[in-house]
Coordinates of C-alpha atoms (C1' of nucleotides) in Angstrom, one line a residue:
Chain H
X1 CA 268.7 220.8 -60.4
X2 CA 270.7 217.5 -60.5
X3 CA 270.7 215.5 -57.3
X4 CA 274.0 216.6 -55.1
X5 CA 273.8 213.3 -53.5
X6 CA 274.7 211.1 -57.0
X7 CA 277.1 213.9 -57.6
X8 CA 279.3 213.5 -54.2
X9 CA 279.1 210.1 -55.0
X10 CA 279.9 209.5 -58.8
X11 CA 281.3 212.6 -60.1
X12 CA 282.2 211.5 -63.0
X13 CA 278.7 209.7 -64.4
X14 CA 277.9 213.9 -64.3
X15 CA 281.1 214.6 -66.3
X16 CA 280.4 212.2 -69.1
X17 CA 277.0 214.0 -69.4
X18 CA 278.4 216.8 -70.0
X19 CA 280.4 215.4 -72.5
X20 CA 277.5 214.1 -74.1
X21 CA 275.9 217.1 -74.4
X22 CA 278.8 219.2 -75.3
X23 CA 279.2 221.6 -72.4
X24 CA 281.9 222.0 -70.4
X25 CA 282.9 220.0 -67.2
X26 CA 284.5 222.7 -65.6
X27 CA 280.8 223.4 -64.2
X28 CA 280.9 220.2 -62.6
X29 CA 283.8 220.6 -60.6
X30 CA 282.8 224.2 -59.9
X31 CA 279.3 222.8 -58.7
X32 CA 281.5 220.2 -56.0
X33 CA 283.8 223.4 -54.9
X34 CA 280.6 225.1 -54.1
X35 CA 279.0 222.2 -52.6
X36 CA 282.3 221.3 -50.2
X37 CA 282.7 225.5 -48.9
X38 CA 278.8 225.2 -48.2
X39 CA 278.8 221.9 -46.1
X40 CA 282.0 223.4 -44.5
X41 CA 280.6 226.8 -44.2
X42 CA 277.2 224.9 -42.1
X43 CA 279.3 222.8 -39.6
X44 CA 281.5 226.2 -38.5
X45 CA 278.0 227.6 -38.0
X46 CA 276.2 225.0 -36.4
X47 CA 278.8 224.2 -33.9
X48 CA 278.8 228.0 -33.1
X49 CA 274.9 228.1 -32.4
X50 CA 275.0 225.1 -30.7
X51 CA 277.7 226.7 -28.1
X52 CA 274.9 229.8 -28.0
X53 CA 272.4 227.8 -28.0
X54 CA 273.8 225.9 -24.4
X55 CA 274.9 229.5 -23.0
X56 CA 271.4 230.8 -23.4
X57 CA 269.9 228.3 -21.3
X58 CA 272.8 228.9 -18.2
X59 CA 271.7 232.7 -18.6
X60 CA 268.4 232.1 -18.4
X61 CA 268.9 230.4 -14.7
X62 CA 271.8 232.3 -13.5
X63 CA 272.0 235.6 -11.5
X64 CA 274.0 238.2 -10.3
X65 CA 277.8 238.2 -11.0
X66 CA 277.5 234.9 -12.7
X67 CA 275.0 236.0 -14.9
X68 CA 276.8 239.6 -16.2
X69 CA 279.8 237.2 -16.4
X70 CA 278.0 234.7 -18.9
X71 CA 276.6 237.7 -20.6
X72 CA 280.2 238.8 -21.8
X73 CA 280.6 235.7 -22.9
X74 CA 277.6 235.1 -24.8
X75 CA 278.2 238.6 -26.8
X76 CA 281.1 237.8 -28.4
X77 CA 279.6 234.4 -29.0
X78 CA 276.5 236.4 -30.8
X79 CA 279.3 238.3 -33.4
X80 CA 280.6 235.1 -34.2
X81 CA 277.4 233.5 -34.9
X82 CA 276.5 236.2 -36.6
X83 CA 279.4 236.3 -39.6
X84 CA 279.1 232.5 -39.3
X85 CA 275.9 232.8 -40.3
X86 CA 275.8 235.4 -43.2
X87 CA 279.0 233.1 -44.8
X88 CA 276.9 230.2 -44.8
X89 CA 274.0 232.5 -46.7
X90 CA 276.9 233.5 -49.5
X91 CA 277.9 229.9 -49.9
X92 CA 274.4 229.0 -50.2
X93 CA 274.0 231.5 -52.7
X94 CA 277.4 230.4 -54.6
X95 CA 276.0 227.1 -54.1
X96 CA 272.6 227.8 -56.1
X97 CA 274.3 229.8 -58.7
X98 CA 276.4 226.4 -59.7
X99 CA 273.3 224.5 -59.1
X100 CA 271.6 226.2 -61.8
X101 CA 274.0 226.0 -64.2
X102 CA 274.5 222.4 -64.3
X103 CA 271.5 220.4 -66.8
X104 CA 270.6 217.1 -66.0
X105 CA 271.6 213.8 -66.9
X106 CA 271.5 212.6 -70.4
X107 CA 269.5 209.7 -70.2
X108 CA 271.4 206.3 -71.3
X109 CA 270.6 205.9 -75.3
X110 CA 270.3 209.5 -76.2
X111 CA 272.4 210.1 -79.5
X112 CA 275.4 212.1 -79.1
X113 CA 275.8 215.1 -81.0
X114 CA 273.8 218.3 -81.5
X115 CA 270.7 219.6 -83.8
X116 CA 271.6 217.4 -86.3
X117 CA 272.3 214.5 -84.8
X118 CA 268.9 213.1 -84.1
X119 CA 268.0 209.9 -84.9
X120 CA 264.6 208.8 -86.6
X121 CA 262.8 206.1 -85.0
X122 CA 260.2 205.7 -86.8
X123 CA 258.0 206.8 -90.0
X124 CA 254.6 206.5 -90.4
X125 CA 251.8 207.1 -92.8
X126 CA 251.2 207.8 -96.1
X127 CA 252.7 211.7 -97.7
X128 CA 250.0 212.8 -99.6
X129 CA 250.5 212.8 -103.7
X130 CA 249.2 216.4 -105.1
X131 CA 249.8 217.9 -108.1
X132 CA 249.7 221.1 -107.1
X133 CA 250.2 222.0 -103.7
X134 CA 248.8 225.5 -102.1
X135 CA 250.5 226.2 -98.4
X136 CA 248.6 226.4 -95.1
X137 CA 248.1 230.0 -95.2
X138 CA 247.0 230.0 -99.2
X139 CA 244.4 227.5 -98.1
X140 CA 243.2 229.0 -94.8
X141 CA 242.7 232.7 -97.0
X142 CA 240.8 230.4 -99.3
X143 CA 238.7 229.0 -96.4
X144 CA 238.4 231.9 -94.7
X145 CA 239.9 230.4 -91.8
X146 CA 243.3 232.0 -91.0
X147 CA 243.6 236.6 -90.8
X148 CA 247.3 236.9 -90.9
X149 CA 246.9 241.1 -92.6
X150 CA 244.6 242.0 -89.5
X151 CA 246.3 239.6 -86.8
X152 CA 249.5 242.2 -88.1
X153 CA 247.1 245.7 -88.1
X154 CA 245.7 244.5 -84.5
X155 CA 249.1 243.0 -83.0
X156 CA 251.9 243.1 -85.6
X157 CA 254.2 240.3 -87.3
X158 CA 253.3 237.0 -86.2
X159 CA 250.2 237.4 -85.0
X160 CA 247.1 236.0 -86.5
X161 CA 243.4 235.2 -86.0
X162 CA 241.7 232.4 -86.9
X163 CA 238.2 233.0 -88.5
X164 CA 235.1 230.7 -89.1
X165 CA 236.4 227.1 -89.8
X166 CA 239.8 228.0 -88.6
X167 CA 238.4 228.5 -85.5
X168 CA 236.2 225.6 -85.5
X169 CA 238.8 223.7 -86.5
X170 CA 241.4 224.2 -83.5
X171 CA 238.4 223.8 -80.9
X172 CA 237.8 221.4 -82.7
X173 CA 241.0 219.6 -82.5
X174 CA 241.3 220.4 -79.2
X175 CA 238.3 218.7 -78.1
X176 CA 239.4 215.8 -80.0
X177 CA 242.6 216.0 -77.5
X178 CA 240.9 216.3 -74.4
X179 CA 238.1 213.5 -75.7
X180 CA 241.8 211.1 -75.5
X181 CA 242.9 212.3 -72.7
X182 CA 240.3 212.0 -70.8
X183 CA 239.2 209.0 -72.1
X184 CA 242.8 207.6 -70.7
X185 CA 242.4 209.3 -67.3
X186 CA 244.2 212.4 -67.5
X187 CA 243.0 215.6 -65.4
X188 CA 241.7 218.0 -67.8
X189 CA 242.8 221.3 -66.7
X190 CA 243.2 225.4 -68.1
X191 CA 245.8 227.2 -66.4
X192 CA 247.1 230.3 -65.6
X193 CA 249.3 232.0 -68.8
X194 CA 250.8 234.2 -66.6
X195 CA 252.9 232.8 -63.5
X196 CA 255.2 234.2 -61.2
X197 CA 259.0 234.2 -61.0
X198 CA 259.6 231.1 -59.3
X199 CA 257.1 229.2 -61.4
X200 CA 259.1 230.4 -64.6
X201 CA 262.4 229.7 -62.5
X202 CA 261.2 226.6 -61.5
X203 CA 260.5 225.0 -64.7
X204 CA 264.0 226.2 -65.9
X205 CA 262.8 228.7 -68.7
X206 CA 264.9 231.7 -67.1
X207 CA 268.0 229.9 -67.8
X208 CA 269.4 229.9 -71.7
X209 CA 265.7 230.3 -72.8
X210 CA 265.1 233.9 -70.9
X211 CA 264.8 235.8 -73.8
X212 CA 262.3 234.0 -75.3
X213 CA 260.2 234.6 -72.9
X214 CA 257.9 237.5 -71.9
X215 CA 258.0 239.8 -69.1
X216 CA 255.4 241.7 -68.0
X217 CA 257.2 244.2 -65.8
X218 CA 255.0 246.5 -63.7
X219 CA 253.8 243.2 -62.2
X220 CA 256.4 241.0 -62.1
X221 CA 254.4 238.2 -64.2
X222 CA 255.5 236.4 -66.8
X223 CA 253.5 234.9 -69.7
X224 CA 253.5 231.1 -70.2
X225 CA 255.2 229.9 -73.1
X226 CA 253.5 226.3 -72.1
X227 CA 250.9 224.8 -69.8
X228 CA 254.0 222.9 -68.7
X229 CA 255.1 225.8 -66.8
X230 CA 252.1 226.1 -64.5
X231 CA 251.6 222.0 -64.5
X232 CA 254.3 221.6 -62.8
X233 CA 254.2 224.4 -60.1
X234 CA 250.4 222.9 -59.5
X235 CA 252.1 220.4 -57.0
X236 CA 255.1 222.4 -55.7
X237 CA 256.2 222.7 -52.3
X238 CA 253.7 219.1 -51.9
X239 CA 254.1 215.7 -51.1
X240 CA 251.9 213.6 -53.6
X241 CA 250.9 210.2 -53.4
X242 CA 252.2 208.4 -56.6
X243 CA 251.4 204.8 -56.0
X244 CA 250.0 205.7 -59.7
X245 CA 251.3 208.3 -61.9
X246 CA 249.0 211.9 -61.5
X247 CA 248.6 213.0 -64.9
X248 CA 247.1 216.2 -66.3
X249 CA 246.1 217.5 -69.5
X250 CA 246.4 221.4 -70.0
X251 CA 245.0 224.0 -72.0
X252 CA 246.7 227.5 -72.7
X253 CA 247.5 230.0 -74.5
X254 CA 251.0 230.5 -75.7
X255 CA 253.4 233.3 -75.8
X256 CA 256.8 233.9 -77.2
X257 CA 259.0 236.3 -78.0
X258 CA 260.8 234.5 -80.8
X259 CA 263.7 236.4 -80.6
X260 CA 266.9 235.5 -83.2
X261 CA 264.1 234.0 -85.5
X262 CA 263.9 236.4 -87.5
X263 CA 263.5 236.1 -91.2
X264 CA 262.5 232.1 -90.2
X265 CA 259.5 231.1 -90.9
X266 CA 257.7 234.2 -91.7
X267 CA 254.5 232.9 -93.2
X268 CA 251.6 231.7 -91.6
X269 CA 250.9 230.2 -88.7
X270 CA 253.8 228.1 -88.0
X271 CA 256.2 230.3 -85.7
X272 CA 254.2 233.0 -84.1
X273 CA 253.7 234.9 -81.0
X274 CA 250.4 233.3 -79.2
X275 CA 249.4 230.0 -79.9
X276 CA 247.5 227.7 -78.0
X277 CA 248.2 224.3 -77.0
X278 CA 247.4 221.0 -74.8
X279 CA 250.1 219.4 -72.9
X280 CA 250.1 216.3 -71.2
X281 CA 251.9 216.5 -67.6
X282 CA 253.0 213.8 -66.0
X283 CA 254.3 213.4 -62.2
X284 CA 255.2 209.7 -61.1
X285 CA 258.1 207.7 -59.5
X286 CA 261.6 208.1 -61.2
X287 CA 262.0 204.3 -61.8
X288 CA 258.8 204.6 -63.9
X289 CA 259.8 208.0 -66.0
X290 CA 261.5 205.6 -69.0
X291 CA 258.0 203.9 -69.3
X292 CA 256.2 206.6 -68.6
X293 CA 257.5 208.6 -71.6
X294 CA 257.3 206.0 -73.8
X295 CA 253.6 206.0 -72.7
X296 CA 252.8 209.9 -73.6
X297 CA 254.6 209.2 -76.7
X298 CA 252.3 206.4 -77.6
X299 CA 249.2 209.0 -76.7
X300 CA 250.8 211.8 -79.2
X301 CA 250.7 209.2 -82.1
X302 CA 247.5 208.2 -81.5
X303 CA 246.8 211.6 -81.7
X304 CA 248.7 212.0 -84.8
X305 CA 246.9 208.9 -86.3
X306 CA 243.6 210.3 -85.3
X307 CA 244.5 213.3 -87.7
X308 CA 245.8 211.5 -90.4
X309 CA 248.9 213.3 -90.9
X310 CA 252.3 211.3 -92.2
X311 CA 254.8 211.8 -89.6
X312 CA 258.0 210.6 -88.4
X313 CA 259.4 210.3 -85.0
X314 CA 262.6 211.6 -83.7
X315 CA 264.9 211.1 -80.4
X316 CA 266.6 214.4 -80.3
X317 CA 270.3 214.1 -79.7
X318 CA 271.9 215.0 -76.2
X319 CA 273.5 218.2 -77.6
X320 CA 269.4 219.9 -78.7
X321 CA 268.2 218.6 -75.1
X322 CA 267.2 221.1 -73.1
X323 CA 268.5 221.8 -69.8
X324 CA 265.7 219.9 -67.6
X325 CA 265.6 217.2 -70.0
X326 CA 267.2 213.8 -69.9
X327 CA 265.8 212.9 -73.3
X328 CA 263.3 214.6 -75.9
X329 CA 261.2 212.7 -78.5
X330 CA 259.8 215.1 -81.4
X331 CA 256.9 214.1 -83.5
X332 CA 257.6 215.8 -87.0
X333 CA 254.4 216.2 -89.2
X334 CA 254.9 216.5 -92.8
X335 CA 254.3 219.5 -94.7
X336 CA 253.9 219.4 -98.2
X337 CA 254.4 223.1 -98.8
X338 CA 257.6 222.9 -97.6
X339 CA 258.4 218.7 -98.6
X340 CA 259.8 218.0 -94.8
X341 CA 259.0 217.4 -91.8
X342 CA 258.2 220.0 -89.0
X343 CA 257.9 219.4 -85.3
X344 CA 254.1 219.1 -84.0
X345 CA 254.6 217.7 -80.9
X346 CA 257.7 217.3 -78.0
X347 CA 257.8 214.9 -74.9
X348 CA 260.9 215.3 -72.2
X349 CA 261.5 213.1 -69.5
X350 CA 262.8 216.2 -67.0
X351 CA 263.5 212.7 -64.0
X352 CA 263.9 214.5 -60.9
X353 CA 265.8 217.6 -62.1
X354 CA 262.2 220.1 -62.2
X355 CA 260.8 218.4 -59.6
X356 CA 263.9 219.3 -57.1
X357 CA 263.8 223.0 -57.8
X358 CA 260.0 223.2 -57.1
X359 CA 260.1 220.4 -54.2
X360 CA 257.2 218.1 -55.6
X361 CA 257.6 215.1 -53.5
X362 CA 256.1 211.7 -52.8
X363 CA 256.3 208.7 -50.5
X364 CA 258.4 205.8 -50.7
X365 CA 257.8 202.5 -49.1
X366 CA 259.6 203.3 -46.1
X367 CA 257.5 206.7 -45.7
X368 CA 260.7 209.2 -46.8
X369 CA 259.9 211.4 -48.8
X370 CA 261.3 211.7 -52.4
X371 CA 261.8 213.5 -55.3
X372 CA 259.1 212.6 -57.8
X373 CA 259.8 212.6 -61.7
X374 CA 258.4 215.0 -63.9
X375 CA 257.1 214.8 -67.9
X376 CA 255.9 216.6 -70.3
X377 CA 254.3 216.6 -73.8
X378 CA 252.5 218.2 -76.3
X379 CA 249.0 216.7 -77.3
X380 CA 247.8 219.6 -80.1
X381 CA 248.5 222.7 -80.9
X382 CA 247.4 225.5 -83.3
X383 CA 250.8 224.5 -85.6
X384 CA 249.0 221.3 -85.8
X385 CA 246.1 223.1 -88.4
X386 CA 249.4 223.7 -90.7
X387 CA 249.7 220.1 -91.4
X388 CA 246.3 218.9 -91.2
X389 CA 245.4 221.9 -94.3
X390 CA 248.0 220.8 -96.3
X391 CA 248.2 217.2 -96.1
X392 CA 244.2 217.1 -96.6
X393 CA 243.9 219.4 -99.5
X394 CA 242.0 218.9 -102.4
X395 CA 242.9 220.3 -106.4
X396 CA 240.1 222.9 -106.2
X397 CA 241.5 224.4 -102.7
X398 CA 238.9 222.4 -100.4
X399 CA 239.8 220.6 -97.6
X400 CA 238.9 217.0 -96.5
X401 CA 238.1 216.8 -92.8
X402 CA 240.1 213.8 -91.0
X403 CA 237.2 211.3 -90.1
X404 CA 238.0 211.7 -85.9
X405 CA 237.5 215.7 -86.7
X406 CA 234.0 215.5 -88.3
X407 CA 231.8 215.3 -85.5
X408 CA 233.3 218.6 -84.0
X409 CA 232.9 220.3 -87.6
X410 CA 229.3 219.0 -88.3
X411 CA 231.1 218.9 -91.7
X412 CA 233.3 216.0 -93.6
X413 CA 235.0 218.9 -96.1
X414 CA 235.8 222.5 -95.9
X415 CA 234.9 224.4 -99.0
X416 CA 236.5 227.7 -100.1
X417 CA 234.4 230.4 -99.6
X418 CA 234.0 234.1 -101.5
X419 CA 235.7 237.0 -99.6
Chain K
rG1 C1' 242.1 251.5 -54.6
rG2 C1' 240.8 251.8 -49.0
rA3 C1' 239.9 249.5 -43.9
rG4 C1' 240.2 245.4 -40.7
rG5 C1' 241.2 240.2 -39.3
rC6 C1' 243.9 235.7 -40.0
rU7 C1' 248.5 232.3 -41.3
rU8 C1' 251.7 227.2 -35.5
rC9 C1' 254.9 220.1 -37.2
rG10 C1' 248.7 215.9 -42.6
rC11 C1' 243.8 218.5 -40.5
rC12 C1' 242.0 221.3 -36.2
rU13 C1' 244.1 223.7 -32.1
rA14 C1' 247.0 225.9 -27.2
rG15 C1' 250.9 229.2 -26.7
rU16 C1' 252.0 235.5 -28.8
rC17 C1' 249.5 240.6 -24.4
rU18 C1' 253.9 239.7 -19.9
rG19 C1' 260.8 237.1 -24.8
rG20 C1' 264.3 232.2 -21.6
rU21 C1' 261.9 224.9 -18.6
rC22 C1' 258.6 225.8 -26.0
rU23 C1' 262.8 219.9 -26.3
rA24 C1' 255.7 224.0 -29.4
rU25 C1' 250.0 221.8 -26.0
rG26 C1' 245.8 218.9 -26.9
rG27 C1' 242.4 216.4 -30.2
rC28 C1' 241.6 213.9 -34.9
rG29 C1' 243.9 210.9 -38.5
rC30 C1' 247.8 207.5 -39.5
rC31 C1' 251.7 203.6 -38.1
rC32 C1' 253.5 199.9 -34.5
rG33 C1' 252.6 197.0 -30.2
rC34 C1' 249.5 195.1 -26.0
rC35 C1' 244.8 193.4 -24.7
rU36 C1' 240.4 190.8 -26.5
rG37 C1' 235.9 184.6 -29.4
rC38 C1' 235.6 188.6 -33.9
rU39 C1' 234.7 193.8 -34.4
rA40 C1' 234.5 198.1 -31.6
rA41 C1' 236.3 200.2 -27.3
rG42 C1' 240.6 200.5 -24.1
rC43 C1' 246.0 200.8 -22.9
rG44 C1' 251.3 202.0 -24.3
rG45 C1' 254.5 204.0 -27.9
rG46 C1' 255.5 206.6 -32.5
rU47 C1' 254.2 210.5 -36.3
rU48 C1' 256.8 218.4 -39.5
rU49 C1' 260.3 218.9 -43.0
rC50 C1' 265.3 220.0 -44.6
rG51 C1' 270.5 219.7 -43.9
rG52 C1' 275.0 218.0 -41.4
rG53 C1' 277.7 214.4 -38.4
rU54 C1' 278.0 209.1 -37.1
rU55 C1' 276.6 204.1 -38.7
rU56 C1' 276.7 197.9 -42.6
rA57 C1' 272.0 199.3 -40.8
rU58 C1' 268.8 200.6 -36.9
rC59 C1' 269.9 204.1 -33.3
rC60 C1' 272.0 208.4 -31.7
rC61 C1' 273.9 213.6 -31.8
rC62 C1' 273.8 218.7 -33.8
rG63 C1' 271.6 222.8 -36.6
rA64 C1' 267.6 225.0 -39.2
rU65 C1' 262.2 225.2 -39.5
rC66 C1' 255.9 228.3 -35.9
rC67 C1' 253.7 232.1 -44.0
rC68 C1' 258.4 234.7 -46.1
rG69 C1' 262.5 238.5 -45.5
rG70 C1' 264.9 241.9 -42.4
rG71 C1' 265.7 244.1 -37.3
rU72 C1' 266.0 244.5 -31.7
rU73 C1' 268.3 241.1 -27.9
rC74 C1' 273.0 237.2 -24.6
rA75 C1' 268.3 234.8 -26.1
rA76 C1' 262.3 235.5 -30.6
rA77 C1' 256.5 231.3 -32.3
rU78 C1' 256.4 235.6 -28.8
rC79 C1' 258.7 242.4 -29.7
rC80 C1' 259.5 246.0 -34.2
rC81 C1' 259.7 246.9 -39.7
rG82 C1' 258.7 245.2 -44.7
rG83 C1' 256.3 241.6 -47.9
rA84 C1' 253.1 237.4 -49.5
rG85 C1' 248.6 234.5 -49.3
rC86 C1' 243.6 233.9 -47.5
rC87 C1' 239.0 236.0 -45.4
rU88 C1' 235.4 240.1 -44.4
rC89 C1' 233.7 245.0 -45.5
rC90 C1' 233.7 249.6 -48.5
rG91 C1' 234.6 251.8 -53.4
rC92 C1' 235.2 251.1 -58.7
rC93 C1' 234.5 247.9 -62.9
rA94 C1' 234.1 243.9 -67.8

RNA sequence: GGAGGCUUCGCCUAGUCUGGUCUAUGGCGCCCGCCUGCUAAGCGGGUUUCGGGUUUAUCCCCGAUCCCGGGUUCAAAUCCCGGAGCCUCCGCCA
């Protein structure tokens, strides 16, 4: 939720985000129609309980006549009170519904533009030179690492298990990504993967991303599709002290429908149903959120580096942002299979617009309370075993084990082994 | 799955039976000031949160807020109904 403070004030700074972003400004001025009825809406009601509020007390002392004669006052009074009060709960409700469906603020510097229109900020490493080039899933048969035939028997299409090194492999990794993050003082943390309504409200994924999203009616639960979702209800509803930012680091499983994917990326482990993943959250003052995403950025490369895959980074244009964020910065690994570059990691600076919705506070100098900024980003995840098979590969279909990797494999290659 | 108890402004707590002087009591903590060789103690004041109005700002005024949502009533922390969370016990179970 954007702040309706900043958008009494400059209108128009809201407009040009829009723009930016390529949605429509009619939502803004909707959003200010709804906001003005509201405000108008409380004052009729708050000047009619006050009235009550006054009668009640003169009834309370009076007696006899006087009394039954305030009493036919105050009745009326209570009717009116009444409807004043349920159109204040309808404008409220108006009032949220245009809330929601205004994203936040492009940050200043985010390309214009949509998909396509990202810009590359930097490229680093070397792309691997390889004669012939076997995919992820050739080499994780080969290795006996990655089951796609009985993840599909036990679960169906895009599901998957990962066997022997596989599975080493993504603890592995994972404990490499906890090692930094801990090492840098982040909160390790495993959180929930199923969450309630408001948690999955909260975070924004029931808006334009609801049908990715799984449901698990006869509880009213939904499943995660990040750690992000439950990081950042951790703290709702509290006040925080963020003299320094309060960072976490989350493990979880992953789910997702993929819905409208279909056909995309069938083989292998790179778009499936459950994955897991760890995600740095962040929580800190909104004057810090610029340098504080430039920070977890600097933590996902190092991660990168650590893996020794060739990668690129991208600031995703305003148009691809999603509706929380103010700007998104993708780390693309490169995939020799497939001689491009696919997203492995994804870092939003959400400001103040998640933090609102789920009322995570902190103190300022004066003592008021304030909406804290809010940041995410991904640290590893199981697509992440994609680009460190194929990048590492070897002609006879082993696999060379990135140096920060070994001591979690007891092993510096993985050979192929007979079925 | 069943039975019972609890939930009050950071923490603890009074108030709920018997609706209205509740503008929610007191303690702890915290903040400001006074006092004092220093410290401690003592004294005085302040301290839920959100929204609206007013203002350069401080202040001030109004409304909401006693877990949440309904209801009864002129009036609800208080009475009634529904729900959530926590705790205890019973049953079942990886």
């Amino acid at each position: 939720m954007i702040d309706l403070r900043l958008l009494r004030d400059d209108p128009d700074a809201v407009r040009a985000s829009q723009r930016a972003r390529g949605e429509s400004e009619s939502s803004v001025d909707e959003l200010l129609a709804a906001d003005a009825q509201h405000r108008g809406a409380l004052v009729r009601f708050e000047s009619l309980r006050a009235e009550q509020k006054q009668l009640g007390k003169q009834v309370a002392r009076a007696k006899g006549d006087e009394k039954q004669e305030l009493l036919a006052r105050t009745k009326q009074l209570a009717a009116d009170v009444k409807a004043a009060d349920l159109t204040v709960t309808e404008t409220a409700e108006a009032l949220r519904a245009a809330h929601l469906a205004v994203p936040n603020l492009v940050e200043d510097g985010v390309p214009p533009g949509g998909e396509d229109d990202f810009v590359v900020l930097k490229e680093v490493g070397l792309r691997p030179e390889l004669d012939t080039v076997r995919d992820h899933l050739e080499l994780g048969e080969l290795l006996g690492a990655i089951d796609m035939e009985r993840g599909a028997k036990v679960s169906g299409a895009r599901f998957y298990f990962l066997t022997g090194v596989g599975a080493l492999l993504q603890m592995g990794l994972f404990q490499l990504a906890m090692a930094q993050a801990v090492e840098y003082g982040l909160t390790p943390m495993v959180t929930p993967s199923l969450v309630k309504p408001e948690s999955m409200e909260g975070t924004g994924f029931l808006g334009s991303h609801a049908s990715e999203v799984y449901r698990l009616e006869a509880d009213d639960l939904y499943l995660v599709g990040t750690s992000e979702v439950a990081l950042a209800s951790y703290h709702s509803g509290e006040i925080l002290d963020l003299a320094e930012p309060r960072r976490y680091a989350g493990q979880s499983s992953c789910y997702r429908r993929e819905a409208g994917s279909y056909g995309k990326d069938t083989r292998g482990i790179i778009r499936v149903h459950q994955f897991d993943k760890i995600e740095m959250f962040s929580f800190c003052r909104p004057e810090q959120s610029v340098e504080e995403h430039r920070r977890l950025l600097a933590w996902q490369e190092e991660m990168l580096a650590k893996v020794e895959v060739p990668y690129r980074v991208i600031d995703t244009a305003a148009g691809d942002l999603g509706s929380s964020a103010a700007r998104k910065f993708d780390i693309e690994g490169w995939v020799p299979s497939q001689q491009r570059y696919r997203e492995l990691t994804s870092t939003s600076n959400c400001t103040t617009f998640q933090a609102r919705r789920l009322a995570v506070r902190y103190r300022d100098e004066d003592g008021k309370p304030q909406v804290a900024a809010t940041l995410n980003g991904t640290l590893a995840t199981t697509r992440w075993l994609v680009a460190i098979l194929e990048n590492h590969q070897q002609p006879d279909g082993s696999v060379r084990v990135p140096k920060a990797l070994q001591q979690y494999l007891g092993r510096d290659v993985l050979e192929p082994v007979a079925r």
